[in-house]
Short mmCIF file of C-alpha atoms and ligand atoms in Angstrom, two decimals:
data_model
loop_
_atom_site.label_atom_id
_atom_site.label_comp_id
_atom_site.label_asym_id
_atom_site.label_seq_id
_atom_site.Cartn_x
_atom_site.Cartn_y
_atom_site.Cartn_z
CA MET A 274 -15.12 -54.22 12.91
CA THR A 275 -15.95 -54.17 9.23
CA ALA A 276 -19.62 -53.96 8.39
CA ARG A 277 -21.37 -56.59 6.37
CA ILE A 278 -22.32 -55.16 2.97
CA ILE A 279 -26.00 -55.61 2.18
CA ASP A 280 -26.01 -56.59 -1.49
CA GLY A 281 -29.02 -54.87 -3.05
CA LYS A 282 -28.18 -56.34 -6.44
CA VAL A 283 -28.53 -59.92 -5.25
CA ILE A 284 -31.61 -59.25 -3.08
CA ALA A 285 -33.36 -57.34 -5.90
CA SER A 286 -32.58 -60.03 -8.44
CA ASP A 287 -33.97 -62.67 -6.09
CA LEU A 288 -37.14 -60.60 -5.61
CA ARG A 289 -37.57 -60.12 -9.36
CA ALA A 290 -37.25 -63.88 -9.86
CA ARG A 291 -39.99 -64.50 -7.25
CA VAL A 292 -42.22 -61.90 -8.93
CA ALA A 293 -41.65 -63.58 -12.32
CA ASP A 294 -42.68 -66.95 -10.82
CA GLU A 295 -45.89 -65.45 -9.43
CA VAL A 296 -46.61 -63.65 -12.72
CA ALA A 297 -46.28 -66.98 -14.53
CA ARG A 298 -48.63 -68.59 -11.99
CA VAL A 299 -51.42 -65.96 -12.26
CA LYS A 300 -51.12 -66.12 -16.03
CA ARG A 301 -51.47 -69.91 -15.98
CA GLU A 302 -54.20 -70.13 -13.33
CA TYR A 303 -56.26 -66.99 -14.04
CA ASP A 304 -55.21 -65.87 -17.51
CA LEU A 305 -54.09 -62.61 -15.89
CA ILE A 306 -51.18 -60.63 -17.31
CA PRO A 307 -50.27 -57.78 -14.95
CA GLY A 308 -49.68 -54.57 -16.92
CA LEU A 309 -47.68 -51.48 -15.96
CA ALA A 310 -48.06 -48.12 -17.74
CA VAL A 311 -45.24 -45.60 -17.30
CA VAL A 312 -45.75 -41.99 -18.38
CA LEU A 313 -42.72 -39.80 -19.01
CA VAL A 314 -43.09 -36.09 -19.70
CA GLY A 315 -40.12 -34.37 -21.34
CA SER A 316 -36.61 -35.62 -21.98
CA ASP A 317 -34.74 -35.43 -18.67
CA PRO A 318 -31.82 -37.90 -19.16
CA ALA A 319 -32.00 -39.38 -15.63
CA SER A 320 -35.76 -39.95 -15.96
CA GLN A 321 -35.22 -41.57 -19.37
CA VAL A 322 -32.75 -44.01 -17.82
CA TYR A 323 -35.22 -44.92 -15.03
CA VAL A 324 -38.10 -45.38 -17.48
CA ARG A 325 -36.00 -47.60 -19.76
CA SER A 326 -34.96 -49.74 -16.82
CA LYS A 327 -38.59 -50.07 -15.63
CA HIS A 328 -39.67 -51.11 -19.14
CA LYS A 329 -36.94 -53.76 -19.42
CA GLN A 330 -37.51 -55.23 -15.97
CA THR A 331 -41.31 -55.27 -16.37
CA GLN A 332 -41.00 -57.27 -19.58
CA ALA A 333 -38.37 -59.56 -18.07
CA ALA A 334 -40.82 -60.41 -15.27
CA GLY A 335 -43.40 -61.49 -17.88
CA MET A 336 -45.67 -58.47 -17.38
CA ALA A 337 -47.06 -56.16 -20.04
CA SER A 338 -45.26 -52.81 -20.25
CA PHE A 339 -46.86 -49.72 -21.76
CA GLU A 340 -44.77 -46.62 -22.24
CA PHE A 341 -46.01 -43.10 -22.99
CA VAL A 342 -43.62 -40.26 -23.75
CA LEU A 343 -45.16 -36.79 -23.88
CA PRO A 344 -43.49 -33.49 -24.84
CA THR A 345 -42.34 -31.10 -22.07
CA ASP A 346 -45.01 -28.56 -23.09
CA VAL A 347 -47.89 -31.05 -22.94
CA ALA A 348 -51.10 -29.49 -21.60
CA GLN A 349 -52.27 -30.54 -18.15
CA SER A 350 -55.64 -31.52 -19.69
CA GLU A 351 -53.93 -33.82 -22.17
CA LEU A 352 -51.97 -35.62 -19.44
CA LEU A 353 -55.14 -35.92 -17.33
CA ALA A 354 -56.98 -37.37 -20.34
CA LEU A 355 -54.24 -40.02 -20.77
CA ILE A 356 -54.45 -40.94 -17.07
CA GLY A 357 -58.25 -41.23 -17.39
CA LYS A 358 -57.79 -43.59 -20.34
CA LEU A 359 -55.28 -45.73 -18.42
CA ASN A 360 -57.58 -45.79 -15.37
CA ARG A 361 -60.28 -47.35 -17.59
CA ASP A 362 -57.99 -49.74 -19.50
CA PRO A 363 -58.45 -53.31 -18.16
CA ALA A 364 -54.98 -54.34 -19.43
CA VAL A 365 -53.34 -51.72 -17.18
CA HIS A 366 -53.06 -52.52 -13.46
CA GLY A 367 -50.34 -50.06 -12.49
CA ILE A 368 -49.86 -46.44 -13.52
CA LEU A 369 -46.67 -44.55 -12.79
CA VAL A 370 -46.07 -40.95 -13.79
CA GLN A 371 -42.33 -40.34 -13.69
CA LEU A 372 -41.44 -37.47 -11.35
CA PRO A 373 -40.34 -34.72 -11.28
CA LEU A 374 -42.81 -33.22 -13.78
CA PRO A 375 -42.10 -29.95 -15.62
CA LYS A 376 -43.05 -26.88 -13.55
CA SER A 377 -45.95 -26.03 -15.90
CA LEU A 378 -47.83 -29.12 -14.65
CA HIS A 379 -49.62 -29.44 -11.33
CA THR A 380 -48.04 -32.57 -9.80
CA GLU A 381 -50.56 -32.98 -6.99
CA ALA A 382 -53.54 -32.85 -9.38
CA ILE A 383 -51.88 -35.39 -11.67
CA ILE A 384 -51.21 -37.84 -8.81
CA ASN A 385 -54.73 -37.38 -7.48
CA ALA A 386 -56.14 -38.31 -10.90
CA ILE A 387 -54.62 -41.81 -10.81
CA ASP A 388 -57.03 -44.55 -9.73
CA PRO A 389 -55.78 -45.46 -6.20
CA ALA A 390 -56.14 -49.15 -7.08
CA LYS A 391 -53.56 -48.63 -9.87
CA ASP A 392 -51.31 -46.20 -7.94
CA VAL A 393 -48.18 -48.40 -7.86
CA ASP A 394 -46.02 -45.47 -6.73
CA GLY A 395 -48.17 -45.27 -3.58
CA LEU A 396 -48.34 -41.47 -3.73
CA HIS A 397 -52.13 -40.97 -4.03
CA PRO A 398 -53.54 -39.48 -0.80
CA ASN A 399 -55.84 -42.53 -0.42
CA ASN A 400 -52.84 -44.85 -0.28
CA ALA A 401 -50.71 -42.49 1.86
CA GLY A 402 -53.66 -42.14 4.28
CA ARG A 403 -54.36 -45.87 4.36
CA LEU A 404 -50.67 -46.58 5.06
CA ALA A 405 -50.64 -43.96 7.86
CA GLY A 406 -53.79 -45.54 9.32
CA GLY A 407 -52.20 -48.98 9.35
CA PHE A 408 -54.56 -50.32 6.63
CA ALA A 409 -53.54 -52.35 3.58
CA ALA A 410 -52.22 -49.95 0.93
CA LEU A 411 -50.01 -49.69 -2.11
CA SER A 412 -46.85 -48.22 -0.55
CA PRO A 413 -44.03 -46.26 -2.22
CA CYS A 414 -41.40 -48.55 -3.72
CA THR A 415 -38.16 -47.13 -2.27
CA PRO A 416 -39.32 -47.44 1.38
CA LEU A 417 -40.61 -50.96 0.65
CA GLY A 418 -37.14 -51.81 -0.64
CA CYS A 419 -35.55 -50.35 2.51
CA ILE A 420 -37.66 -52.65 4.68
CA ILE A 421 -36.75 -55.74 2.63
CA LEU A 422 -33.03 -54.86 2.84
CA THR A 423 -33.26 -54.35 6.61
CA ARG A 424 -35.08 -57.63 7.08
CA SER A 425 -32.30 -59.42 5.21
CA VAL A 426 -30.22 -58.60 8.31
CA HIS A 427 -32.93 -58.54 11.03
CA PRO A 428 -35.90 -60.78 10.24
CA SER A 429 -37.80 -59.00 13.05
CA LEU A 430 -37.57 -55.23 13.65
CA GLU A 431 -39.76 -55.40 16.74
CA GLY A 432 -38.67 -52.94 19.44
CA MET A 433 -35.62 -51.71 17.52
CA ASN A 434 -34.77 -48.00 17.58
CA ALA A 435 -34.89 -46.60 14.05
CA ILE A 436 -34.13 -43.13 12.76
CA VAL A 437 -35.36 -41.90 9.40
CA ILE A 438 -33.52 -38.81 8.18
CA GLY A 439 -35.82 -37.04 5.70
CA ARG A 440 -39.59 -36.54 5.66
CA SER A 441 -40.52 -36.48 1.97
CA ASN A 442 -43.77 -38.04 0.76
CA LEU A 443 -41.74 -40.29 -1.52
CA VAL A 444 -39.32 -41.73 1.02
CA GLY A 445 -39.18 -40.50 4.65
CA ARG A 446 -42.85 -40.37 5.65
CA PRO A 447 -43.95 -43.70 4.16
CA LEU A 448 -40.79 -45.36 5.51
CA VAL A 449 -41.75 -44.24 9.03
CA GLN A 450 -45.18 -45.84 8.62
CA LEU A 451 -43.73 -49.11 7.28
CA LEU A 452 -41.30 -49.23 10.22
CA LEU A 453 -44.15 -48.67 12.67
CA ASN A 454 -46.01 -51.54 10.99
CA GLN A 455 -42.92 -53.65 11.75
CA ASN A 456 -43.16 -52.60 15.43
CA ALA A 457 -39.95 -50.55 15.40
CA THR A 458 -39.64 -47.41 17.58
CA VAL A 459 -39.17 -44.59 15.10
CA THR A 460 -37.59 -41.13 15.24
CA ILE A 461 -38.15 -38.97 12.17
CA ALA A 462 -35.51 -36.30 11.60
CA HIS A 463 -35.41 -33.52 9.02
CA SER A 464 -33.63 -30.30 8.11
CA ARG A 465 -34.89 -28.53 11.25
CA SER A 466 -34.01 -31.34 13.69
CA ARG A 467 -31.60 -30.37 16.46
CA ASP A 468 -28.44 -32.32 17.20
CA LEU A 469 -28.91 -34.90 14.51
CA PRO A 470 -25.62 -36.75 15.22
CA LYS A 471 -26.79 -37.42 18.79
CA LEU A 472 -30.27 -38.56 17.67
CA CYS A 473 -28.66 -40.82 15.11
CA ALA A 474 -26.19 -42.36 17.54
CA ARG A 475 -29.08 -43.89 19.53
CA ALA A 476 -30.43 -45.82 16.57
CA ASP A 477 -30.08 -49.52 15.83
CA LEU A 478 -31.38 -48.79 12.33
CA VAL A 479 -30.33 -45.68 10.39
CA TYR A 480 -32.15 -44.63 7.20
CA ALA A 481 -30.43 -41.73 5.46
CA ALA A 482 -32.75 -40.04 2.94
CA ALA A 483 -31.85 -36.34 3.03
CA GLY A 484 -30.19 -35.98 -0.37
CA LYS A 485 -27.03 -34.59 1.29
CA PRO A 486 -23.82 -36.27 0.09
CA GLN A 487 -21.95 -38.19 2.81
CA MET A 488 -23.74 -36.32 5.61
CA VAL A 489 -23.84 -39.25 8.07
CA ARG A 490 -20.34 -39.65 9.54
CA ASP A 491 -18.79 -42.48 11.52
CA ASP A 492 -19.33 -40.79 14.91
CA TRP A 493 -23.10 -40.53 14.18
CA ILE A 494 -23.41 -44.31 14.04
CA LYS A 495 -23.93 -46.63 17.00
CA PRO A 496 -21.42 -49.50 16.80
CA GLY A 497 -23.09 -52.47 15.13
CA ALA A 498 -26.06 -50.47 13.75
CA THR A 499 -27.61 -51.31 10.39
CA VAL A 500 -27.32 -48.41 7.95
CA ILE A 501 -29.58 -48.09 4.92
CA ASP A 502 -28.40 -45.35 2.58
CA VAL A 503 -31.17 -44.05 0.34
CA GLY A 504 -29.29 -41.03 -0.99
CA ILE A 505 -28.23 -40.78 -4.62
CA ASN A 506 -25.93 -37.82 -5.13
CA ARG A 507 -23.63 -37.04 -8.03
CA LEU A 508 -20.29 -35.54 -7.02
CA PRO A 509 -18.16 -33.87 -9.71
CA GLU A 510 -14.75 -35.48 -10.27
CA LYS A 511 -11.54 -33.81 -11.46
CA ASP A 512 -11.82 -35.37 -14.93
CA GLY A 513 -15.21 -33.72 -15.51
CA LYS A 514 -17.10 -36.96 -14.83
CA THR A 515 -19.38 -37.54 -11.83
CA ARG A 516 -19.32 -40.13 -9.06
CA LEU A 517 -22.39 -41.51 -7.30
CA VAL A 518 -22.35 -41.27 -3.51
CA GLY A 519 -25.00 -41.75 -0.86
CA ASP A 520 -25.96 -39.72 2.19
CA VAL A 521 -23.55 -41.77 4.33
CA ALA A 522 -19.75 -41.43 4.38
CA PHE A 523 -19.44 -45.06 3.33
CA SER A 524 -15.77 -45.85 4.02
CA GLU A 525 -16.00 -44.30 7.51
CA ALA A 526 -19.27 -46.03 8.31
CA LEU A 527 -17.84 -49.41 7.27
CA ASP A 528 -15.66 -49.41 10.39
CA VAL A 529 -18.53 -48.78 12.82
CA ALA A 530 -21.75 -50.18 11.37
CA GLY A 531 -22.79 -53.82 11.65
CA ALA A 532 -24.30 -53.84 8.16
CA ILE A 533 -24.58 -51.20 5.44
CA THR A 534 -25.96 -50.73 1.94
CA PRO A 535 -23.56 -49.42 -0.71
CA VAL A 536 -24.33 -46.68 -3.25
CA PRO A 537 -24.70 -47.73 -5.98
CA GLY A 538 -25.77 -51.36 -5.50
CA GLY A 539 -28.05 -50.94 -2.48
CA VAL A 540 -31.46 -49.29 -2.17
CA GLY A 541 -31.51 -48.11 -5.79
CA GLN A 542 -31.58 -51.73 -7.00
CA MET A 543 -34.67 -52.46 -4.94
CA THR A 544 -36.91 -49.64 -6.13
CA VAL A 545 -37.84 -51.07 -9.53
CA ALA A 546 -38.09 -54.61 -8.12
CA CYS A 547 -40.64 -53.30 -5.60
CA LEU A 548 -42.51 -51.54 -8.41
CA LEU A 549 -42.95 -54.98 -10.01
CA VAL A 550 -44.22 -56.32 -6.66
CA ASN A 551 -46.74 -53.47 -6.43
CA THR A 552 -47.94 -54.02 -10.01
CA LEU A 553 -48.45 -57.73 -9.36
CA ARG A 554 -50.30 -56.96 -6.09
CA ALA A 555 -52.47 -54.32 -7.80
CA ALA A 556 -53.36 -56.71 -10.64
CA CYS A 557 -54.41 -59.44 -8.18
CA ALA A 558 -56.39 -57.00 -6.01
CA ILE A 559 -58.24 -55.57 -9.02
CA ARG A 560 -59.17 -59.12 -10.09
CA GLY A 561 -60.25 -60.01 -6.54
CA LEU A 562 -57.48 -62.62 -6.16
CA PRO A 563 -55.56 -63.23 -2.91
CA THR A 564 -52.43 -61.13 -2.32
CA PRO A 565 -49.52 -62.96 -3.98
CA ALA A 566 -46.80 -64.34 -1.72
CA VAL A 567 -43.80 -62.22 -2.71
P1 LIG B 156 -36.41 -34.57 -0.76
O1 LIG B 156 -35.46 -33.47 -1.16
O2 LIG B 156 -37.81 -34.51 -1.22
O3 LIG B 156 -36.43 -34.68 0.82
C1 LIG B 156 -35.27 -34.57 1.58
C2 LIG B 156 -35.63 -34.60 3.05
O4 LIG B 156 -34.43 -34.55 3.80
C3 LIG B 156 -36.49 -33.44 3.51
O5 LIG B 156 -37.56 -33.94 4.28
C4 LIG B 156 -35.56 -32.59 4.39
O6 LIG B 156 -36.22 -32.08 5.54
C5 LIG B 156 -34.51 -33.59 4.81
N1 LIG B 156 -33.21 -32.93 4.94
C6 LIG B 156 -32.59 -32.12 4.06
N2 LIG B 156 -31.41 -31.70 4.56
C7 LIG B 156 -31.29 -32.24 5.78
C8 LIG B 156 -30.29 -32.17 6.78
N3 LIG B 156 -29.19 -31.45 6.62
N4 LIG B 156 -30.50 -32.85 7.92
C9 LIG B 156 -31.62 -33.59 8.10
N5 LIG B 156 -32.58 -33.71 7.17
C10 LIG B 156 -32.42 -33.02 6.03
O7 LIG B 156 -35.69 -35.90 -1.24
P2 LIG B 156 -36.29 -37.40 -1.45
O8 LIG B 156 -37.06 -37.47 -2.72
O9 LIG B 156 -36.89 -37.88 -0.20
O10 LIG B 156 -34.91 -38.18 -1.69
C11 LIG B 156 -33.91 -38.25 -0.69
C12 LIG B 156 -32.66 -38.87 -1.28
O11 LIG B 156 -32.96 -40.18 -1.68
C13 LIG B 156 -32.12 -38.16 -2.53
O12 LIG B 156 -30.72 -38.28 -2.54
C14 LIG B 156 -32.70 -38.99 -3.66
O13 LIG B 156 -31.91 -38.93 -4.83
C15 LIG B 156 -32.68 -40.36 -3.05
N6 LIG B 156 -33.68 -41.28 -3.60
C16 LIG B 156 -33.25 -42.51 -3.93
C17 LIG B 156 -34.14 -43.43 -4.43
C18 LIG B 156 -33.63 -44.81 -4.76
O14 LIG B 156 -34.28 -45.53 -5.49
N7 LIG B 156 -32.50 -45.20 -4.19
C19 LIG B 156 -35.47 -43.11 -4.61
C20 LIG B 156 -35.91 -41.85 -4.23
C21 LIG B 156 -35.00 -40.93 -3.72
#
């Protein structure tokens, strides 16, 4: 059997097009232009690439994009003052502080300072708590993307056995909550889990988010399972360049899985598209408009 490849590029582009249509509609009907502010501290090259891509895609969707680049040695008080200003700015509906932050800054305090209504990364404790309680919340973008990709294969996840490998606040934990909301039966595994291959082999849905290159092998996967690979790892090549690989041994998994996301071209494509969804939703909620249908 050769697994069906879940094309994140196509699914993300389709989602961005639907967001752009809704943005045009709220602009026309309510004179509302959703606005996203992205704050980058320092000059980490990977973060710069992400921020540039967010800026481009936000503008392409017809939203307003505000970018703030602060020096690595910026004072915590200065960053907090900027967040306070963005919280009060009526043109800004989403605020994203690019992580990781330099060690001199207190990440938790920075996240807590963002107005939960504008927390489009879904990392504020109010949103994390609301999601865990099963209430409406702004949810982290990568897990949202994982659910959309899975539903492109299985429109209903009800009763399916899922395993989430990784328990970070950014990916693993919120993904578990979103899967529960979809009525899946969820196992959450992490670095201390025992006999991970065996746990994994029971799952109809495998989410690999451990940050360990090619950790999930073919004999971990139940034949026909759907495999969503969140990992982004750079492996050094002989010529001094690097190659992107996921947390799943892709070529092995292809022979066993029913469907699988590639790296690159899978989950990574969905994250920014879901950020646009969250910004649109936040803008409508702040204005008291119904949740847009995207
Ligand atoms: P993290 O380091 O914060 O968390 C990793 C989690 O994996 C931890 O909970 C840890 O317990 C678990 N883990 C580590 N080693 C393990 C092992 N051997 N067995 C089982 N569990 C293990 O990482 P993160 O921020 O959650 O990111 C995870 C991966 O997803 C990384 O590769 C990251 O680059 C990638 N990522 C991709 C996107 C995207 O848009 N595609 C977004 C965020 C993160």
